[in-house]
mmCIF file with all atom_site columns, C-alpha atoms and ligand atoms in Angstrom:
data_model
loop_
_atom_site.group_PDB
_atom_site.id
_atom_site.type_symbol
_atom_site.label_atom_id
_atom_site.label_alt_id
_atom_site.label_comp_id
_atom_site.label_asym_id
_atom_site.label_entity_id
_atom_site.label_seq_id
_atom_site.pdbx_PDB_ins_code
_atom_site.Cartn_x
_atom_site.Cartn_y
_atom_site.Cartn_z
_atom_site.occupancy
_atom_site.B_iso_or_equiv
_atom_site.pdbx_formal_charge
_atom_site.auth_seq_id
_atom_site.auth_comp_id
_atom_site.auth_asym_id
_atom_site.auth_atom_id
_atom_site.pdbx_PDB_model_num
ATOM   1   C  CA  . UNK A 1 1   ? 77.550  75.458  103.200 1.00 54.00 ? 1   UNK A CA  1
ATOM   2   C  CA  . UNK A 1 2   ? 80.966  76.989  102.788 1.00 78.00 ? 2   UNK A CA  1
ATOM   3   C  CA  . UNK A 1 3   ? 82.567  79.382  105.096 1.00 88.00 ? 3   UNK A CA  1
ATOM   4   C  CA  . UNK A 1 4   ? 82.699  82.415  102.569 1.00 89.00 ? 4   UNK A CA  1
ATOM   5   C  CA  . UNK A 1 5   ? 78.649  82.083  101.861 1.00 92.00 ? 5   UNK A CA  1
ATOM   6   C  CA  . UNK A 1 6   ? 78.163  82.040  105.367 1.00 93.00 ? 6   UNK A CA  1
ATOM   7   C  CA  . UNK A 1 7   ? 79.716  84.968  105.393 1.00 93.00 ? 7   UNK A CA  1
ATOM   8   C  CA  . UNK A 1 8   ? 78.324  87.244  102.469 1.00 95.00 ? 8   UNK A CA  1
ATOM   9   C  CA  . UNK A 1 9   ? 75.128  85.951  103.261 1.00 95.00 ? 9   UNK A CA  1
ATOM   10  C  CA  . UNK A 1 10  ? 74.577  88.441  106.515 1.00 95.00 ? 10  UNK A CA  1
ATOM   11  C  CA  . UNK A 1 11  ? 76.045  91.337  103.446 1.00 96.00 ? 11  UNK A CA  1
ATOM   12  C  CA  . UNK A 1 12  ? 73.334  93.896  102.010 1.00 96.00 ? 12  UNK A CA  1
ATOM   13  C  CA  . UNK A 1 13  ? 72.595  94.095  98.590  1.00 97.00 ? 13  UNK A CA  1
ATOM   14  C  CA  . UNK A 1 14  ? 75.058  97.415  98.444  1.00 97.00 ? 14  UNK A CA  1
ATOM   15  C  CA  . UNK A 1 15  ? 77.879  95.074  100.112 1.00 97.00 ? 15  UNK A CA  1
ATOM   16  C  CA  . UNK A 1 16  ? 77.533  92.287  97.749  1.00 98.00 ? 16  UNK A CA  1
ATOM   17  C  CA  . UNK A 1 17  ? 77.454  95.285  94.717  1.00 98.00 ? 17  UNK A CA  1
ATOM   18  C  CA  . UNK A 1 18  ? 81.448  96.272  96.047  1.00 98.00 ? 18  UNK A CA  1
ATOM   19  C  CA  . UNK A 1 19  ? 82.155  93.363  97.281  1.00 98.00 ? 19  UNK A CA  1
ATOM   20  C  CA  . UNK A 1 20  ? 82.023  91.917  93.398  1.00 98.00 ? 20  UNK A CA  1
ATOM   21  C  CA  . UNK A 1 21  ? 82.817  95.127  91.902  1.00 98.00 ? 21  UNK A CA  1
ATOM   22  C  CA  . UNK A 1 22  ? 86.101  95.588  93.611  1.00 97.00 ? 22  UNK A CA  1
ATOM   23  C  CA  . UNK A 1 23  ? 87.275  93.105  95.641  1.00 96.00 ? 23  UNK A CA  1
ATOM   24  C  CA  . UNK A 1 24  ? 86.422  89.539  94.512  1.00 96.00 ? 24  UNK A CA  1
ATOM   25  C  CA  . UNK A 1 25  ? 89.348  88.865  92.588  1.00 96.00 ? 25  UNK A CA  1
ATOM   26  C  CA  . UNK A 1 26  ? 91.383  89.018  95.530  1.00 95.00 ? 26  UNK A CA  1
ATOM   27  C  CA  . UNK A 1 27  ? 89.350  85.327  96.678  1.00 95.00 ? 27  UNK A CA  1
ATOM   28  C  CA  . UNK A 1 28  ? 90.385  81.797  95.295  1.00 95.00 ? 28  UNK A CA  1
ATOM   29  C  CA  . UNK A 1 29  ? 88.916  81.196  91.445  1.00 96.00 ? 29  UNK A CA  1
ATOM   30  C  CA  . UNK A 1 30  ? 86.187  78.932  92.896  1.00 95.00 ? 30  UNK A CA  1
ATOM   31  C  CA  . UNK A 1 31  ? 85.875  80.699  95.816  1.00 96.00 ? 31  UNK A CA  1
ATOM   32  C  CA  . UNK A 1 32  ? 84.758  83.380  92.931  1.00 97.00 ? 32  UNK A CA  1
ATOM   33  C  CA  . UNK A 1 33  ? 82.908  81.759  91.634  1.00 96.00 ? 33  UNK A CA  1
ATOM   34  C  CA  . UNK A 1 34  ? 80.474  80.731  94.946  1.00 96.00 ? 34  UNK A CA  1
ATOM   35  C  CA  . UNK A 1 35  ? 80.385  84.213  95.342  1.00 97.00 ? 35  UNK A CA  1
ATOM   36  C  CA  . UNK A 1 36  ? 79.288  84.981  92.187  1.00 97.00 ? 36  UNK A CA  1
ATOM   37  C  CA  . UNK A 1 37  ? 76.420  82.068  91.812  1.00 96.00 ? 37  UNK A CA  1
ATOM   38  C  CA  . UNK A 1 38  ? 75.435  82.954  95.404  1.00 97.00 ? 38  UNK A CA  1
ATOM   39  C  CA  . UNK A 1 39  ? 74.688  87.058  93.707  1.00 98.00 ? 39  UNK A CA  1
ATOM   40  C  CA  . UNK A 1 40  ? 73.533  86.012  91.344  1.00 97.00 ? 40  UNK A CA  1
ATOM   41  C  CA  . UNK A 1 41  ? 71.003  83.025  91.855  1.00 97.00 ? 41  UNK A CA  1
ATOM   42  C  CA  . UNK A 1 42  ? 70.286  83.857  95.322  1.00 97.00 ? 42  UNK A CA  1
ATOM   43  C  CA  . UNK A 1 43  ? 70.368  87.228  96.248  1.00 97.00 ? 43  UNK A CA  1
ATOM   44  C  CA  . UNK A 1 44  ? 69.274  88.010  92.279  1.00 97.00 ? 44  UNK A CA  1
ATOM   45  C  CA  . UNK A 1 45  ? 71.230  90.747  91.041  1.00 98.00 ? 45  UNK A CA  1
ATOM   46  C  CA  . UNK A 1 46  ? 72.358  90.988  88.201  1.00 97.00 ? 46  UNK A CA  1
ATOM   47  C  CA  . UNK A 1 47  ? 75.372  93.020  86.078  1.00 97.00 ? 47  UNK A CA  1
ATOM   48  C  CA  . UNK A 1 48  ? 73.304  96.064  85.813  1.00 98.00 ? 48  UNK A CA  1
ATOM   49  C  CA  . UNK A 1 49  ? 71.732  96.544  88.979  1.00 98.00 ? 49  UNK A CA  1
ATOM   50  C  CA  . UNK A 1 50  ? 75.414  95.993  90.659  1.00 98.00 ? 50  UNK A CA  1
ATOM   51  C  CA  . UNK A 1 51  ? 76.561  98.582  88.553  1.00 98.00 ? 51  UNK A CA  1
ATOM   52  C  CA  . UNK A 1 52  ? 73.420  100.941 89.355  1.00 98.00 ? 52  UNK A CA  1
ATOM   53  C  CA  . UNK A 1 53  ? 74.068  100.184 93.227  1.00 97.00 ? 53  UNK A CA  1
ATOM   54  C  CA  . UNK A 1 54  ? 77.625  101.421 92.665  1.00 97.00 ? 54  UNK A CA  1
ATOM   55  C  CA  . UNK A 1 55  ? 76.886  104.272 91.012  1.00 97.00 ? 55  UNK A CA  1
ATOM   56  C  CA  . UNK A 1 56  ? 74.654  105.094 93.401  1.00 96.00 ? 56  UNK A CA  1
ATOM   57  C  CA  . UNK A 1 57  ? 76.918  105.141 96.327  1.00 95.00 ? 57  UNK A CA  1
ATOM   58  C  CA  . UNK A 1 58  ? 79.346  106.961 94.501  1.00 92.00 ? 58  UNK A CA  1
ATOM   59  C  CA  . UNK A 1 59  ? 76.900  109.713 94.122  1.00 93.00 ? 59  UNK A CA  1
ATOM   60  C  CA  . UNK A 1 60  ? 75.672  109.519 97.530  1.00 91.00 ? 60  UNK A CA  1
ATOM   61  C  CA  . UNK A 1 61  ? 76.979  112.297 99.542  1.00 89.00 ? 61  UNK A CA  1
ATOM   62  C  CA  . UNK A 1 62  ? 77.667  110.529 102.519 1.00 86.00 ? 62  UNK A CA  1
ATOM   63  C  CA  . UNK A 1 63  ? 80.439  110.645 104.352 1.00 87.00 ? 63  UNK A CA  1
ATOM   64  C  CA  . UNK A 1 64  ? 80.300  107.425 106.741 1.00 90.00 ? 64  UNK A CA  1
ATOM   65  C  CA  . UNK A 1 65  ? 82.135  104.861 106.819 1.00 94.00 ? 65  UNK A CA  1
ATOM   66  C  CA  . UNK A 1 66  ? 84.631  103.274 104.079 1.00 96.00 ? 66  UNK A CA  1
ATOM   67  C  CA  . UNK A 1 67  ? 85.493  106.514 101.430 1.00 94.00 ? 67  UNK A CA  1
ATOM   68  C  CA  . UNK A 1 68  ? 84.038  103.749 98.376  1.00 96.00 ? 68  UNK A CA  1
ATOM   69  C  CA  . UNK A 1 69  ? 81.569  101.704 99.808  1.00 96.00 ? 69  UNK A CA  1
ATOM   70  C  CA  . UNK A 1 70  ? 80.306  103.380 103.127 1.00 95.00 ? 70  UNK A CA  1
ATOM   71  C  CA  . UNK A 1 71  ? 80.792  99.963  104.770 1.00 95.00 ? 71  UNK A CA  1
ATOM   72  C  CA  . UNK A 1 72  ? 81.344  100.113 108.535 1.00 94.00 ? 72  UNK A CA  1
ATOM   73  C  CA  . UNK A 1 73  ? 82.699  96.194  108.348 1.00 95.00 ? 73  UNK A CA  1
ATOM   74  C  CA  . UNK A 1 74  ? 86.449  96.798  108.339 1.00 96.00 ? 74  UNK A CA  1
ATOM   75  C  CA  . UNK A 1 75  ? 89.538  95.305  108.698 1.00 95.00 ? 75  UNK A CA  1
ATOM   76  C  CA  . UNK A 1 76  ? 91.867  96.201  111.900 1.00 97.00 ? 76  UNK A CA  1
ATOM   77  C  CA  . UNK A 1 77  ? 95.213  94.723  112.311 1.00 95.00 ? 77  UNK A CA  1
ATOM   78  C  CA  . UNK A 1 78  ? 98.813  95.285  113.163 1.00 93.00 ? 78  UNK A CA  1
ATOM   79  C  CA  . UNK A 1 79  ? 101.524 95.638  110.390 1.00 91.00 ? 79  UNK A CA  1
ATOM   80  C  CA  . UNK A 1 80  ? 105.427 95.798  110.769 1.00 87.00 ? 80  UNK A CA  1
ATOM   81  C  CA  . UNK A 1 81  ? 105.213 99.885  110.486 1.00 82.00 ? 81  UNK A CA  1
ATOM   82  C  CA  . UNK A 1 82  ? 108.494 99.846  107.469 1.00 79.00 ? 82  UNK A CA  1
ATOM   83  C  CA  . UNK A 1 83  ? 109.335 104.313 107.588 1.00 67.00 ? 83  UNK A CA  1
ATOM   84  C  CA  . UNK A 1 84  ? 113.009 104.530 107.239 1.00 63.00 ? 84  UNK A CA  1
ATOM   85  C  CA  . UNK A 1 85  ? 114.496 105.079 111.157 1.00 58.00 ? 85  UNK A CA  1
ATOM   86  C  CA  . UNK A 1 86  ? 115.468 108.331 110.052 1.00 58.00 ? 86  UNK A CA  1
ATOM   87  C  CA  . UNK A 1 87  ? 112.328 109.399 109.729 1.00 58.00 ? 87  UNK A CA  1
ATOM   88  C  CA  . UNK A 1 88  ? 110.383 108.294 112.333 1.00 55.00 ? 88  UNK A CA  1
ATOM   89  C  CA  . UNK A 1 89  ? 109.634 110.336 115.036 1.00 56.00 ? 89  UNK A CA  1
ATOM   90  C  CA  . UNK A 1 90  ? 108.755 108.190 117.882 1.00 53.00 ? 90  UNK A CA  1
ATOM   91  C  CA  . UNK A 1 91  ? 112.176 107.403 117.404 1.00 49.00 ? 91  UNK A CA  1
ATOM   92  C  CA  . UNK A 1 92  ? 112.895 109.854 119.791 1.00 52.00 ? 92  UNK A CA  1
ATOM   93  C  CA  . UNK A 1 93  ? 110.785 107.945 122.110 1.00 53.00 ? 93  UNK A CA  1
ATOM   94  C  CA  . UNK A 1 94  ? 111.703 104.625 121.983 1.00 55.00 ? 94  UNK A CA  1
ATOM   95  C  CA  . UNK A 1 95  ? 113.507 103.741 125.123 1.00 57.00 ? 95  UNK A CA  1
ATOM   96  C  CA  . UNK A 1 96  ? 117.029 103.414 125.137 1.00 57.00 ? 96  UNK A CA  1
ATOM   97  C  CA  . UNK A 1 97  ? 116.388 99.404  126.680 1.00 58.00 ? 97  UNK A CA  1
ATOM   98  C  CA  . UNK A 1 98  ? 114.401 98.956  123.338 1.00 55.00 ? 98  UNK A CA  1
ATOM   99  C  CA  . UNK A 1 99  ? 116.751 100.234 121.406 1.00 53.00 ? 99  UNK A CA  1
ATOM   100 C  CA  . UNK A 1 100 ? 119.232 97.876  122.430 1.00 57.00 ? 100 UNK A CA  1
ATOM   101 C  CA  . UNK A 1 101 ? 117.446 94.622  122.859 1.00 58.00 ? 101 UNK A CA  1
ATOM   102 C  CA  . UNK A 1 102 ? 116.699 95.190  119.217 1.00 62.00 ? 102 UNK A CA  1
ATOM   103 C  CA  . UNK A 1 103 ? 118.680 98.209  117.348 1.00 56.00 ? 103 UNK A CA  1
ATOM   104 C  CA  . UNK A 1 104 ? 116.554 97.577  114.010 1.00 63.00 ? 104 UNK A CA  1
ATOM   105 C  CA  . UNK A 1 105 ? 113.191 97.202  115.950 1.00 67.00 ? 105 UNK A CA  1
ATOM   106 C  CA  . UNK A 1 106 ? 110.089 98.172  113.952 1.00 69.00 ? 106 UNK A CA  1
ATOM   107 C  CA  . UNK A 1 107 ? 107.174 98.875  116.021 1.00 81.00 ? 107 UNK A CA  1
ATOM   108 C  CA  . UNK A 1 108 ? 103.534 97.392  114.597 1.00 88.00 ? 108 UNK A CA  1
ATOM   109 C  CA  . UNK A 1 109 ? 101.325 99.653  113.511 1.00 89.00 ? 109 UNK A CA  1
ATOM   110 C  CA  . UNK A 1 110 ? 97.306  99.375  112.584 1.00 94.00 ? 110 UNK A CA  1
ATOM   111 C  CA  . UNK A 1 111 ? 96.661  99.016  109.016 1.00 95.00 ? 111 UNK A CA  1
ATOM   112 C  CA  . UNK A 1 112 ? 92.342  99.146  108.128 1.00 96.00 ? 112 UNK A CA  1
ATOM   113 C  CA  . UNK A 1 113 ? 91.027  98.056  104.931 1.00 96.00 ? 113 UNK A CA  1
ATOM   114 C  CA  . UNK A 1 114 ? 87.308  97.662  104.155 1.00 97.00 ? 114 UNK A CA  1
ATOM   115 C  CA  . UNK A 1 115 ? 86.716  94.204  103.902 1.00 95.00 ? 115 UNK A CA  1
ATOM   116 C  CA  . UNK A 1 116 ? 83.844  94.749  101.462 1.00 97.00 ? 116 UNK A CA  1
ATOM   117 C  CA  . UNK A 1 117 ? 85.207  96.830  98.575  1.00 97.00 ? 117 UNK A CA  1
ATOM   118 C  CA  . UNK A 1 118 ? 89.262  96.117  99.748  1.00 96.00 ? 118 UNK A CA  1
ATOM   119 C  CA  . UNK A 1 119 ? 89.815  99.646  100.291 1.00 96.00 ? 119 UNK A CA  1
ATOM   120 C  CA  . UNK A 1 120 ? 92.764  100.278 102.115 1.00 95.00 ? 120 UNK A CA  1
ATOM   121 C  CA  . UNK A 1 121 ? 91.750  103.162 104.373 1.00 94.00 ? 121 UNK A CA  1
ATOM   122 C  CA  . UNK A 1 122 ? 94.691  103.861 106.400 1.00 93.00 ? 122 UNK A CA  1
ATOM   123 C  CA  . UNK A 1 123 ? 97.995  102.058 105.699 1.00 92.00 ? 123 UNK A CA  1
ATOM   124 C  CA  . UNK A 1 124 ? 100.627 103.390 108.176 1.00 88.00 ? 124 UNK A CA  1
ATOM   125 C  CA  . UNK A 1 125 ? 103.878 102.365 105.730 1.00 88.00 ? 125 UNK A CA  1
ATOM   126 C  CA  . UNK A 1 126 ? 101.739 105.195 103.306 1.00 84.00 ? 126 UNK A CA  1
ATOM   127 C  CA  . UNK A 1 127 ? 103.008 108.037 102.700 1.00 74.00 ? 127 UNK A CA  1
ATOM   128 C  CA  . UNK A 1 128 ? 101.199 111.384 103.774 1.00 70.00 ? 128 UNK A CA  1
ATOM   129 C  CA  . UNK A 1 129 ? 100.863 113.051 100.115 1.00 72.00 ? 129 UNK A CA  1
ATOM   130 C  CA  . UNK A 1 130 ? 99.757  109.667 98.626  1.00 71.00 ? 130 UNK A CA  1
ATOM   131 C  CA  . UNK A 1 131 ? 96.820  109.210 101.282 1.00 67.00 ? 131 UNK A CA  1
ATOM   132 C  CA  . UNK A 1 132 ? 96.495  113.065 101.038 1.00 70.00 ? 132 UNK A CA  1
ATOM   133 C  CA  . UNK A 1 133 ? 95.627  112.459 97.436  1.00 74.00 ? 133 UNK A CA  1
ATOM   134 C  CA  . UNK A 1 134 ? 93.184  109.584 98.207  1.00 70.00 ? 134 UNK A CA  1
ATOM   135 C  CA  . UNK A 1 135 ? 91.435  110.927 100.086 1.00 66.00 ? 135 UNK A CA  1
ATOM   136 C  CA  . UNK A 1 136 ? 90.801  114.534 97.789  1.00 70.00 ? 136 UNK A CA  1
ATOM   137 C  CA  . UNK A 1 137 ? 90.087  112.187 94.809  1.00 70.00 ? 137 UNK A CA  1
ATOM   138 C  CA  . UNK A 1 138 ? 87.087  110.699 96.704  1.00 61.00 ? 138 UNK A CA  1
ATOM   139 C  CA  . UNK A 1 139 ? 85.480  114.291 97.822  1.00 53.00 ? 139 UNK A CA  1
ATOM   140 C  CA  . UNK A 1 140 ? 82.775  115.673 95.665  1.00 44.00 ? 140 UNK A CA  1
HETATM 141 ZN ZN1 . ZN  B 2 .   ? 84.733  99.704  101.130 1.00 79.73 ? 1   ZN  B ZN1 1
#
């Protein structure tokens, strides 16, 4: 068995549901299409019950987890944090030996997306009115 069915097969139903709805084009054309005989034929669901299980969860009114899919399973890593120097604050607290072993320096930051749905939940190279926005367009 391949490594991605391994995978999606410890998913619930509801993961499976996001996981095709919004994130399986971002997998390799026959990985796709594993994932989608594996819904399908094994797990059973079809078109319209995915849809019903998404609709659903966007109904629901909890607040846990992922803001689409309510998944806990997320994605935590480190991304070269790109805010122009001038308007980074810590800046100010980067030590002057830092500074000069390397003057254009950018520090990681963590970057989480939902590995379900692909849901980027906090992407530090954002900006503060566009994640503002995100996260008002997902409150009832
Ligand atoms: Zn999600």
């Amino acid at each position: 068995m391949c490594a991605i069915l391994d995978l999606i097969k410890q998913y619930s139903d509801q993961e499976l549901a996001f996981l095709y709805t919004y994130h399986i084009e971002s997998y390799m054309e026959e990985t796709q299409s594993q994932i989608r005989d594996y819904i399908r034929h094994v797990r059973g669901l079809s078109d319209l019950t995915i849809a019903q299980i998404v609709e659903d969860v966007a109904h629901s009114s909890s607040t846990l987890g992922c803001p689409r899919c309510h998944s806990l399973n997320w994605n935590i890593y480190d991304v070269q944090w790109e805010v122009p120097l001038s308007t980074r604050q810590e800046s100010l607290i980067q030590s002057p030996i830092e500074q000069e072993r390397d003057p254009n320096h950018f520090p990681q930051k963590t970057k989480i997306d939902c590995n379900i749905c692909g849901y980027v939940i906090h992407d530090p190279n954002e900006s503060f009115w566009t994640s503002l926005k995100k996260t008002v367009s997902f409150k009832k």
